[in-house]
mmCIF file of C-alpha atoms in Angstrom:
data_model
loop_
_atom_site.group_PDB
_atom_site.id
_atom_site.type_symbol
_atom_site.label_atom_id
_atom_site.label_comp_id
_atom_site.label_asym_id
_atom_site.label_seq_id
_atom_site.Cartn_x
_atom_site.Cartn_y
_atom_site.Cartn_z
ATOM 1 C CA MET Y 1 -40.173 -15.421 -17.130
ATOM 2 C CA GLN Y 2 -39.131 -16.319 -20.690
ATOM 3 C CA ASN Y 3 -35.722 -14.618 -20.554
ATOM 4 C CA HIS Y 4 -35.106 -15.676 -16.933
ATOM 5 C CA GLU Y 5 -35.472 -19.301 -18.274
ATOM 6 C CA LYS Y 6 -33.046 -18.748 -21.050
ATOM 7 C CA TRP Y 7 -30.261 -17.630 -18.515
ATOM 8 C CA MET Y 8 -31.318 -20.299 -16.029
ATOM 9 C CA ARG Y 9 -30.610 -22.937 -18.753
ATOM 10 C CA LEU Y 10 -26.987 -21.693 -18.708
ATOM 11 C CA ALA Y 11 -26.891 -22.040 -15.023
ATOM 12 C CA LEU Y 12 -28.170 -25.563 -15.375
ATOM 13 C CA GLN Y 13 -25.311 -26.266 -17.935
ATOM 14 C CA GLU Y 14 -22.957 -25.252 -15.256
ATOM 15 C CA ALA Y 15 -24.656 -27.598 -12.782
ATOM 16 C CA GLN Y 16 -24.151 -30.373 -15.238
ATOM 17 C CA LYS Y 17 -20.420 -29.498 -15.424
ATOM 18 C CA ALA Y 18 -20.246 -29.946 -11.593
ATOM 19 C CA GLU Y 19 -22.081 -33.252 -11.835
ATOM 20 C CA MET Y 20 -19.623 -34.526 -14.425
ATOM 21 C CA ILE Y 21 -16.699 -33.971 -11.832
ATOM 22 C CA GLY Y 22 -18.527 -35.511 -8.997
ATOM 23 C CA GLU Y 23 -19.510 -32.341 -7.308
ATOM 24 C CA VAL Y 24 -23.026 -31.508 -6.015
ATOM 25 C CA PRO Y 25 -24.527 -30.174 -9.188
ATOM 26 C CA ILE Y 26 -25.177 -26.518 -8.617
ATOM 27 C CA GLY Y 27 -24.447 -23.737 -11.212
ATOM 28 C CA ALA Y 28 -24.873 -19.895 -11.591
ATOM 29 C CA VAL Y 29 -24.489 -17.366 -14.231
ATOM 30 C CA LEU Y 30 -24.148 -13.574 -13.658
ATOM 31 C CA VAL Y 31 -25.764 -11.442 -16.439
ATOM 32 C CA HIS Y 32 -24.862 -7.763 -16.897
ATOM 33 C CA GLN Y 33 -26.957 -5.640 -19.425
ATOM 34 C CA ASP Y 34 -28.131 -8.814 -21.257
ATOM 35 C CA GLU Y 35 -24.799 -10.460 -21.431
ATOM 36 C CA VAL Y 36 -23.300 -13.268 -19.338
ATOM 37 C CA ILE Y 37 -20.228 -11.902 -17.663
ATOM 38 C CA ALA Y 38 -19.482 -14.830 -15.341
ATOM 39 C CA SER Y 39 -20.590 -18.408 -15.224
ATOM 40 C CA ALA Y 40 -19.357 -21.090 -12.689
ATOM 41 C CA HIS Y 41 -20.186 -24.272 -10.870
ATOM 42 C CA ASN Y 42 -19.668 -25.677 -7.411
ATOM 43 C CA ARG Y 43 -16.058 -26.914 -6.991
ATOM 44 C CA ARG Y 44 -15.899 -27.585 -3.199
ATOM 45 C CA GLU Y 45 -14.538 -31.079 -3.236
ATOM 46 C CA SER Y 46 -12.282 -30.649 -6.405
ATOM 47 C CA ASP Y 47 -10.641 -27.509 -5.000
ATOM 48 C CA GLN Y 48 -10.951 -28.541 -1.365
ATOM 49 C CA GLN Y 49 -12.056 -24.928 -0.926
ATOM 50 C CA ALA Y 50 -15.042 -23.972 1.314
ATOM 51 C CA LEU Y 51 -15.607 -20.730 -0.666
ATOM 52 C CA ALA Y 52 -15.916 -22.546 -4.046
ATOM 53 C CA HIS Y 53 -19.561 -22.029 -4.316
ATOM 54 C CA ALA Y 54 -21.074 -21.198 -7.692
ATOM 55 C CA GLU Y 55 -22.388 -17.809 -6.636
ATOM 56 C CA LEU Y 56 -19.142 -16.625 -4.977
ATOM 57 C CA ALA Y 57 -17.134 -17.610 -8.060
ATOM 58 C CA VAL Y 58 -19.422 -15.540 -10.436
ATOM 59 C CA ILE Y 59 -19.505 -12.533 -8.028
ATOM 60 C CA GLU Y 60 -15.663 -12.685 -7.763
ATOM 61 C CA GLU Y 61 -15.290 -12.936 -11.517
ATOM 62 C CA ALA Y 62 -17.876 -10.131 -12.153
ATOM 63 C CA CYS Y 63 -16.183 -7.600 -9.855
ATOM 64 C CA LYS Y 64 -12.975 -8.348 -11.697
ATOM 65 C CA LYS Y 65 -14.704 -7.872 -15.115
ATOM 66 C CA LEU Y 66 -16.513 -4.693 -14.183
ATOM 67 C CA GLY Y 67 -13.668 -3.304 -12.019
ATOM 68 C CA SER Y 68 -16.076 -2.496 -9.272
ATOM 69 C CA TRP Y 69 -17.157 -4.228 -6.039
ATOM 70 C CA ARG Y 70 -20.714 -2.970 -7.004
ATOM 71 C CA LEU Y 71 -22.532 -5.131 -9.278
ATOM 72 C CA LEU Y 72 -25.037 -2.664 -10.512
ATOM 73 C CA ASP Y 73 -27.307 -3.703 -13.529
ATOM 74 C CA CYS Y 74 -26.553 -7.385 -12.710
ATOM 75 C CA THR Y 75 -28.820 -10.216 -12.305
ATOM 76 C CA LEU Y 76 -27.440 -13.461 -10.615
ATOM 77 C CA TYR Y 77 -29.089 -16.903 -11.746
ATOM 78 C CA VAL Y 78 -28.416 -19.786 -9.591
ATOM 79 C CA THR Y 79 -29.949 -23.360 -9.691
ATOM 80 C CA LEU Y 80 -30.344 -23.681 -5.907
ATOM 81 C CA GLU Y 81 -31.457 -21.193 -3.157
ATOM 82 C CA PRO Y 82 -28.241 -19.534 -1.747
ATOM 83 C CA CYS Y 83 -26.736 -20.431 1.589
ATOM 84 C CA PRO Y 84 -25.992 -17.746 4.180
ATOM 85 C CA MET Y 85 -22.484 -17.202 2.702
ATOM 86 C CA CYS Y 86 -23.730 -16.688 -0.795
ATOM 87 C CA ALA Y 87 -26.661 -14.543 0.240
ATOM 88 C CA GLY Y 88 -24.380 -12.435 2.177
ATOM 89 C CA ALA Y 89 -21.993 -12.049 -0.838
ATOM 90 C CA ILE Y 90 -25.121 -10.917 -2.906
ATOM 91 C CA LEU Y 91 -25.676 -8.253 -0.351
ATOM 92 C CA GLN Y 92 -21.907 -7.240 -0.233
ATOM 93 C CA SER Y 93 -21.942 -6.892 -4.050
ATOM 94 C CA ARG Y 94 -25.219 -5.008 -4.127
ATOM 95 C CA VAL Y 95 -26.606 -7.313 -6.822
ATOM 96 C CA PRO Y 96 -30.072 -5.848 -7.538
ATOM 97 C CA THR Y 97 -31.817 -9.175 -8.650
ATOM 98 C CA VAL Y 98 -31.425 -12.738 -7.945
ATOM 99 C CA VAL Y 99 -33.296 -15.565 -9.707
ATOM 100 C CA TYR Y 100 -32.977 -19.154 -8.292
ATOM 101 C CA GLY Y 101 -34.413 -22.451 -9.232
ATOM 102 C CA ALA Y 102 -35.029 -24.976 -6.504
ATOM 103 C CA ARG Y 103 -35.478 -24.381 -2.837
ATOM 104 C CA ASP Y 104 -32.930 -25.651 -0.194
ATOM 105 C CA PRO Y 105 -35.132 -26.413 2.935
ATOM 106 C CA LYS Y 106 -31.912 -27.446 4.866
ATOM 107 C CA ALA Y 107 -29.753 -24.439 4.395
ATOM 108 C CA GLY Y 108 -31.464 -21.885 2.206
ATOM 109 C CA CYS Y 109 -31.448 -18.235 3.411
ATOM 110 C CA VAL Y 110 -33.512 -16.622 0.722
ATOM 111 C CA GLY Y 111 -36.957 -17.828 1.638
ATOM 112 C CA SER Y 112 -36.542 -21.207 3.464
ATOM 113 C CA LEU Y 113 -34.804 -20.774 6.782
ATOM 114 C CA MET Y 114 -34.845 -17.006 6.463
ATOM 115 C CA ASN Y 115 -34.563 -14.242 3.934
ATOM 116 C CA LEU Y 116 -31.273 -12.450 4.206
ATOM 117 C CA LEU Y 117 -32.016 -10.625 0.906
ATOM 118 C CA ASP Y 118 -35.060 -8.867 2.316
ATOM 119 C CA ASP Y 119 -34.003 -7.725 5.779
ATOM 120 C CA SER Y 120 -34.476 -3.907 6.180
ATOM 121 C CA ARG Y 121 -31.734 -3.672 8.924
ATOM 122 C CA PHE Y 122 -29.132 -4.438 6.145
ATOM 123 C CA ASN Y 123 -27.979 -1.443 3.875
ATOM 124 C CA HIS Y 124 -29.019 -3.388 0.658
ATOM 125 C CA GLN Y 125 -32.058 -5.493 -0.244
ATOM 126 C CA THR Y 126 -32.079 -7.679 -3.305
ATOM 127 C CA LYS Y 127 -35.252 -8.474 -5.521
ATOM 128 C CA VAL Y 128 -35.757 -12.210 -5.562
ATOM 129 C CA ILE Y 129 -37.544 -14.438 -8.182
ATOM 130 C CA GLU Y 130 -37.746 -18.052 -7.143
ATOM 131 C CA GLY Y 131 -38.796 -21.200 -8.831
ATOM 132 C CA CYS Y 132 -37.471 -20.425 -12.299
ATOM 133 C CA LEU Y 133 -37.034 -24.022 -13.872
ATOM 134 C CA ALA Y 134 -37.461 -25.300 -10.272
ATOM 135 C CA GLU Y 135 -38.250 -28.863 -11.412
ATOM 136 C CA GLU Y 136 -35.022 -29.263 -13.580
ATOM 137 C CA CYS Y 137 -32.836 -27.516 -11.007
ATOM 138 C CA GLY Y 138 -34.157 -29.824 -8.326
ATOM 139 C CA THR Y 139 -34.232 -33.096 -10.299
ATOM 140 C CA ILE Y 140 -30.471 -32.838 -11.093
ATOM 141 C CA LEU Y 141 -29.762 -32.612 -7.323
ATOM 142 C CA THR Y 142 -32.139 -35.392 -6.165
ATOM 143 C CA ALA Y 143 -30.840 -37.692 -9.008
ATOM 144 C CA PHE Y 144 -27.258 -36.909 -7.809
ATOM 145 C CA PHE Y 145 -27.899 -37.698 -4.170
ATOM 146 C CA ARG Y 146 -29.880 -40.869 -5.155
ATOM 147 C CA ARG Y 147 -26.888 -42.127 -7.079
ATOM 148 C CA LEU Y 148 -24.596 -41.222 -4.330
ATOM 149 C CA ARG Y 149 -26.551 -43.110 -1.730
ATOM 150 C CA ALA Y 150 -26.722 -46.179 -4.095
ATOM 151 C CA LYS Y 151 -22.891 -45.992 -4.569
ATOM 152 C CA LYS Y 152 -22.338 -45.897 -0.835
ATOM 153 C CA LYS Y 153 -24.689 -48.892 -0.355
ATOM 154 C CA ASN Y 154 -22.583 -51.151 -2.719
ATOM 155 C CA MET H 1 -8.177 -14.846 27.427
ATOM 156 C CA GLN H 2 -4.382 -14.219 27.481
ATOM 157 C CA ASN H 3 -3.580 -16.268 24.450
ATOM 158 C CA HIS H 4 -6.618 -14.863 22.693
ATOM 159 C CA GLU H 5 -5.322 -11.467 23.081
ATOM 160 C CA LYS H 6 -1.918 -12.458 21.618
ATOM 161 C CA TRP H 7 -3.582 -13.621 18.328
ATOM 162 C CA MET H 8 -6.010 -10.665 18.307
ATOM 163 C CA ARG H 9 -3.057 -8.280 18.469
ATOM 164 C CA LEU H 10 -1.897 -9.744 15.094
ATOM 165 C CA ALA H 11 -5.308 -9.213 13.700
ATOM 166 C CA LEU H 12 -5.147 -5.682 14.898
ATOM 167 C CA GLN H 13 -1.876 -5.273 13.106
ATOM 168 C CA GLU H 14 -3.625 -6.455 9.946
ATOM 169 C CA ALA H 15 -6.338 -3.864 10.548
ATOM 170 C CA GLN H 16 -3.592 -1.201 10.701
ATOM 171 C CA LYS H 17 -2.446 -2.270 7.298
ATOM 172 C CA ALA H 18 -5.890 -1.835 5.925
ATOM 173 C CA GLU H 19 -6.028 1.722 7.483
ATOM 174 C CA MET H 20 -2.603 2.646 5.912
ATOM 175 C CA ILE H 21 -4.107 2.004 2.391
ATOM 176 C CA GLY H 22 -7.254 3.881 3.128
ATOM 177 C CA GLU H 23 -9.490 0.748 3.762
ATOM 178 C CA VAL H 24 -11.848 0.326 6.520
ATOM 179 C CA PRO H 25 -9.555 -1.062 9.210
ATOM 180 C CA ILE H 26 -10.585 -4.600 9.758
ATOM 181 C CA GLY H 27 -8.101 -7.475 10.224
ATOM 182 C CA ALA H 28 -8.221 -11.224 10.724
ATOM 183 C CA VAL H 29 -5.806 -14.195 11.438
ATOM 184 C CA LEU H 30 -6.464 -17.862 11.339
ATOM 185 C CA VAL H 31 -4.687 -20.020 13.935
ATOM 186 C CA HIS H 32 -4.268 -23.763 13.458
ATOM 187 C CA GLN H 33 -2.752 -25.756 16.147
ATOM 188 C CA ASP H 34 -1.087 -22.791 17.885
ATOM 189 C CA GLU H 35 0.308 -21.377 14.571
ATOM 190 C CA VAL H 36 -0.914 -18.524 12.278
ATOM 191 C CA ILE H 37 -1.601 -20.055 8.896
ATOM 192 C CA ALA H 38 -3.251 -17.151 7.406
ATOM 193 C CA SER H 39 -3.483 -13.443 7.993
ATOM 194 C CA ALA H 40 -5.423 -10.684 5.974
ATOM 195 C CA HIS H 41 -7.071 -7.474 6.036
ATOM 196 C CA ASN H 42 -10.059 -5.725 4.303
ATOM 197 C CA ARG H 43 -9.126 -4.800 0.712
ATOM 198 C CA ARG H 44 -12.591 -4.107 -0.774
ATOM 199 C CA GLU H 45 -11.730 -0.634 -2.135
ATOM 200 C CA SER H 46 -8.083 -1.484 -3.202
ATOM 201 C CA ASP H 47 -9.230 -4.540 -5.178
ATOM 202 C CA GLN H 48 -12.718 -3.336 -5.838
ATOM 203 C CA GLN H 49 -13.783 -6.756 -4.912
ATOM 204 C CA ALA H 50 -16.965 -7.351 -2.929
ATOM 205 C CA LEU H 51 -15.518 -10.609 -1.534
ATOM 206 C CA ALA H 52 -12.243 -8.987 -0.152
ATOM 207 C CA HIS H 53 -13.214 -9.220 3.473
ATOM 208 C CA ALA H 54 -10.448 -10.119 5.913
ATOM 209 C CA GLU H 55 -12.367 -13.346 7.154
ATOM 210 C CA LEU H 56 -12.923 -14.609 3.600
ATOM 211 C CA ALA H 57 -9.191 -14.064 2.734
ATOM 212 C CA VAL H 58 -7.948 -16.096 5.692
ATOM 213 C CA ILE H 59 -10.383 -18.862 5.088
ATOM 214 C CA GLU H 60 -9.598 -19.132 1.511
ATOM 215 C CA GLU H 61 -5.847 -19.171 2.327
ATOM 216 C CA ALA H 62 -6.244 -21.724 5.130
ATOM 217 C CA CYS H 63 -8.163 -24.092 2.948
ATOM 218 C CA LYS H 64 -5.145 -23.917 0.454
ATOM 219 C CA LYS H 65 -2.644 -24.433 3.273
ATOM 220 C CA LEU H 66 -4.329 -27.402 4.824
ATOM 221 C CA GLY H 67 -5.586 -28.860 1.495
ATOM 222 C CA SER H 68 -9.099 -29.143 2.876
ATOM 223 C CA TRP H 69 -12.335 -27.353 2.961
ATOM 224 C CA ARG H 70 -12.893 -28.335 6.474
ATOM 225 C CA LEU H 71 -10.811 -26.086 8.905
ATOM 226 C CA LEU H 72 -10.782 -28.350 11.835
ATOM 227 C CA ASP H 73 -8.648 -27.353 14.892
ATOM 228 C CA CYS H 74 -8.683 -23.877 13.740
ATOM 229 C CA THR H 75 -9.685 -20.537 15.411
ATOM 230 C CA LEU H 76 -10.493 -17.443 13.536
ATOM 231 C CA TYR H 77 -9.582 -14.077 14.986
ATOM 232 C CA VAL H 78 -11.185 -10.944 13.662
ATOM 233 C CA THR H 79 -11.358 -7.362 14.908
ATOM 234 C CA LEU H 80 -15.016 -6.778 13.946
ATOM 235 C CA GLU H 81 -17.976 -8.957 14.331
ATOM 236 C CA PRO H 82 -18.524 -10.923 11.007
ATOM 237 C CA CYS H 83 -21.176 -9.783 8.426
ATOM 238 C CA PRO H 84 -23.624 -12.482 6.967
ATOM 239 C CA MET H 85 -21.210 -13.305 4.169
ATOM 240 C CA CYS H 86 -18.259 -14.011 6.495
ATOM 241 C CA ALA H 87 -20.389 -15.683 9.130
ATOM 242 C CA GLY H 88 -21.728 -17.976 6.470
ATOM 243 C CA ALA H 89 -18.127 -18.712 5.263
ATOM 244 C CA ILE H 90 -17.225 -19.639 8.799
ATOM 245 C CA LEU H 91 -20.048 -22.236 8.824
ATOM 246 C CA GLN H 92 -19.153 -23.479 5.417
ATOM 247 C CA SER H 93 -15.564 -24.122 6.455
ATOM 248 C CA ARG H 94 -16.623 -25.609 9.838
ATOM 249 C CA VAL H 95 -14.291 -23.329 11.909
ATOM 250 C CA PRO H 96 -14.920 -24.603 15.496
ATOM 251 C CA THR H 97 -14.140 -21.233 17.245
ATOM 252 C CA VAL H 98 -14.411 -17.544 16.414
ATOM 253 C CA VAL H 99 -13.041 -14.804 18.498
ATOM 254 C CA TYR H 100 -13.962 -11.244 17.685
ATOM 255 C CA GLY H 101 -13.262 -7.696 19.040
ATOM 256 C CA ALA H 102 -15.901 -4.973 18.495
ATOM 257 C CA ARG H 103 -19.462 -5.500 17.788
ATOM 258 C CA ASP H 104 -21.042 -4.165 14.513
ATOM 259 C CA PRO H 105 -24.443 -3.021 15.406
ATOM 260 C CA LYS H 106 -25.378 -2.166 11.813
ATOM 261 C CA ALA H 107 -24.487 -5.428 10.081
ATOM 262 C CA GLY H 108 -23.053 -7.880 12.571
ATOM 263 C CA CYS H 109 -24.484 -11.418 12.338
ATOM 264 C CA VAL H 110 -22.804 -13.017 15.171
ATOM 265 C CA GLY H 111 -24.725 -11.496 18.138
ATOM 266 C CA SER H 112 -25.958 -8.038 16.978
ATOM 267 C CA LEU H 113 -28.655 -8.389 14.351
ATOM 268 C CA MET H 114 -28.694 -12.235 14.687
ATOM 269 C CA ASN H 115 -26.498 -15.091 15.341
ATOM 270 C CA LEU H 116 -25.804 -17.285 12.412
ATOM 271 C CA LEU H 117 -23.101 -19.235 14.210
ATOM 272 C CA ASP H 118 -25.593 -20.488 16.701
ATOM 273 C CA ASP H 119 -28.565 -21.580 14.666
ATOM 274 C CA SER H 120 -29.296 -25.255 15.248
ATOM 275 C CA ARG H 121 -31.107 -25.381 11.845
ATOM 276 C CA PHE H 122 -27.631 -25.287 9.990
ATOM 277 C CA ASN H 123 -25.490 -28.583 9.961
ATOM 278 C CA HIS H 124 -22.513 -26.730 11.842
ATOM 279 C CA GLN H 125 -22.371 -24.328 14.942
ATOM 280 C CA THR H 126 -19.283 -22.362 15.979
ATOM 281 C CA LYS H 127 -18.256 -21.341 19.434
ATOM 282 C CA VAL H 128 -17.911 -17.547 19.688
ATOM 283 C CA ILE H 129 -15.988 -15.538 22.098
ATOM 284 C CA GLU H 130 -16.722 -11.845 21.655
ATOM 285 C CA GLY H 131 -15.110 -8.676 23.102
ATOM 286 C CA CYS H 132 -11.519 -9.681 22.954
ATOM 287 C CA LEU H 133 -9.565 -6.443 22.820
ATOM 288 C CA ALA H 134 -12.927 -4.811 22.011
ATOM 289 C CA GLU H 135 -11.865 -1.296 22.898
ATOM 290 C CA GLU H 136 -8.757 -1.245 20.569
ATOM 291 C CA CYS H 137 -10.647 -3.001 17.856
ATOM 292 C CA GLY H 138 -13.458 -0.415 17.995
ATOM 293 C CA THR H 139 -11.222 2.631 18.489
ATOM 294 C CA ILE H 140 -9.346 1.965 15.270
ATOM 295 C CA LEU H 141 -12.689 1.899 13.375
ATOM 296 C CA THR H 142 -14.222 5.015 15.055
ATOM 297 C CA ALA H 143 -11.028 7.049 14.511
ATOM 298 C CA PHE H 144 -10.970 5.987 10.824
ATOM 299 C CA PHE H 145 -14.597 7.209 10.188
ATOM 300 C CA ARG H 146 -14.135 10.373 12.209
ATOM 301 C CA ARG H 147 -11.153 11.251 9.996
ATOM 302 C CA LEU H 148 -13.013 10.243 6.909
ATOM 303 C CA ARG H 149 -16.111 12.516 7.893
ATOM 304 C CA ALA H 150 -13.685 15.379 8.683
ATOM 305 C CA LYS H 151 -12.024 14.947 5.212
ATOM 306 C CA LYS H 152 -15.212 14.946 3.336
ATOM 307 C CA LYS H 153 -16.342 18.080 5.264
ATOM 308 C CA ASN H 154 -13.298 20.015 3.953
#
């Protein structure tokens, strides 16, 4: 888990960047052969773009960098359990391993509501490691939503 | 169904554009208040981009055009049943209605393997109309794969 935590700390730094611009703090990095080739954070509100999730951004960037839609030898680190769109993009890009932090009981599709990454009916399955720095990854989100509720109340 | 067929013919034209550049022929258009605001086709191989599905391209473009991640008053037309990534993007962008042509028994997540657009655990559900010009939408695909197999054989 030691190395996974190192990369997840970078994903958490991305989540903090999201927080600083008022976005739900979720971050991701994509590691290829022990090197970060893409890092991104949620920008849905800033960009007014439904696709602007951290995972999609790193997958798009990594395909460009590697010149291939197949992200072999890659590991995707993300602070929150992926939604169906992002889990689907992980399947489409053939990412071999995903490491995530906190669970998303409301929309997570990699263990919570279902597991799209371990469904033998699809032509790809992805290895999943969950719970990496789960507390930090979860705390940054709950603190964000607590502040948001307090702000709305005032 | 009359109007749906009119828009689906435009999606089929997009599928033909994909075919002409050697891509699996799948096309989509996004209609907002009786006007096409985005049209696209599959470009995965040409762009070497895992995200380059027709549906994602029209959703991205439509968010830009409307300046919002919420695609209200929109209908997405696509020649093939969406995969998990594209079904997830439809949920994320809150598209109210999706019309598709042929079923995808191998990876379709809007009726075939599952229906991600009608799962009450998510915070959005999308109305689905399937089978619009299903024969044309399916034939262009089966003909493409038949030619591909013949080419590989030679």
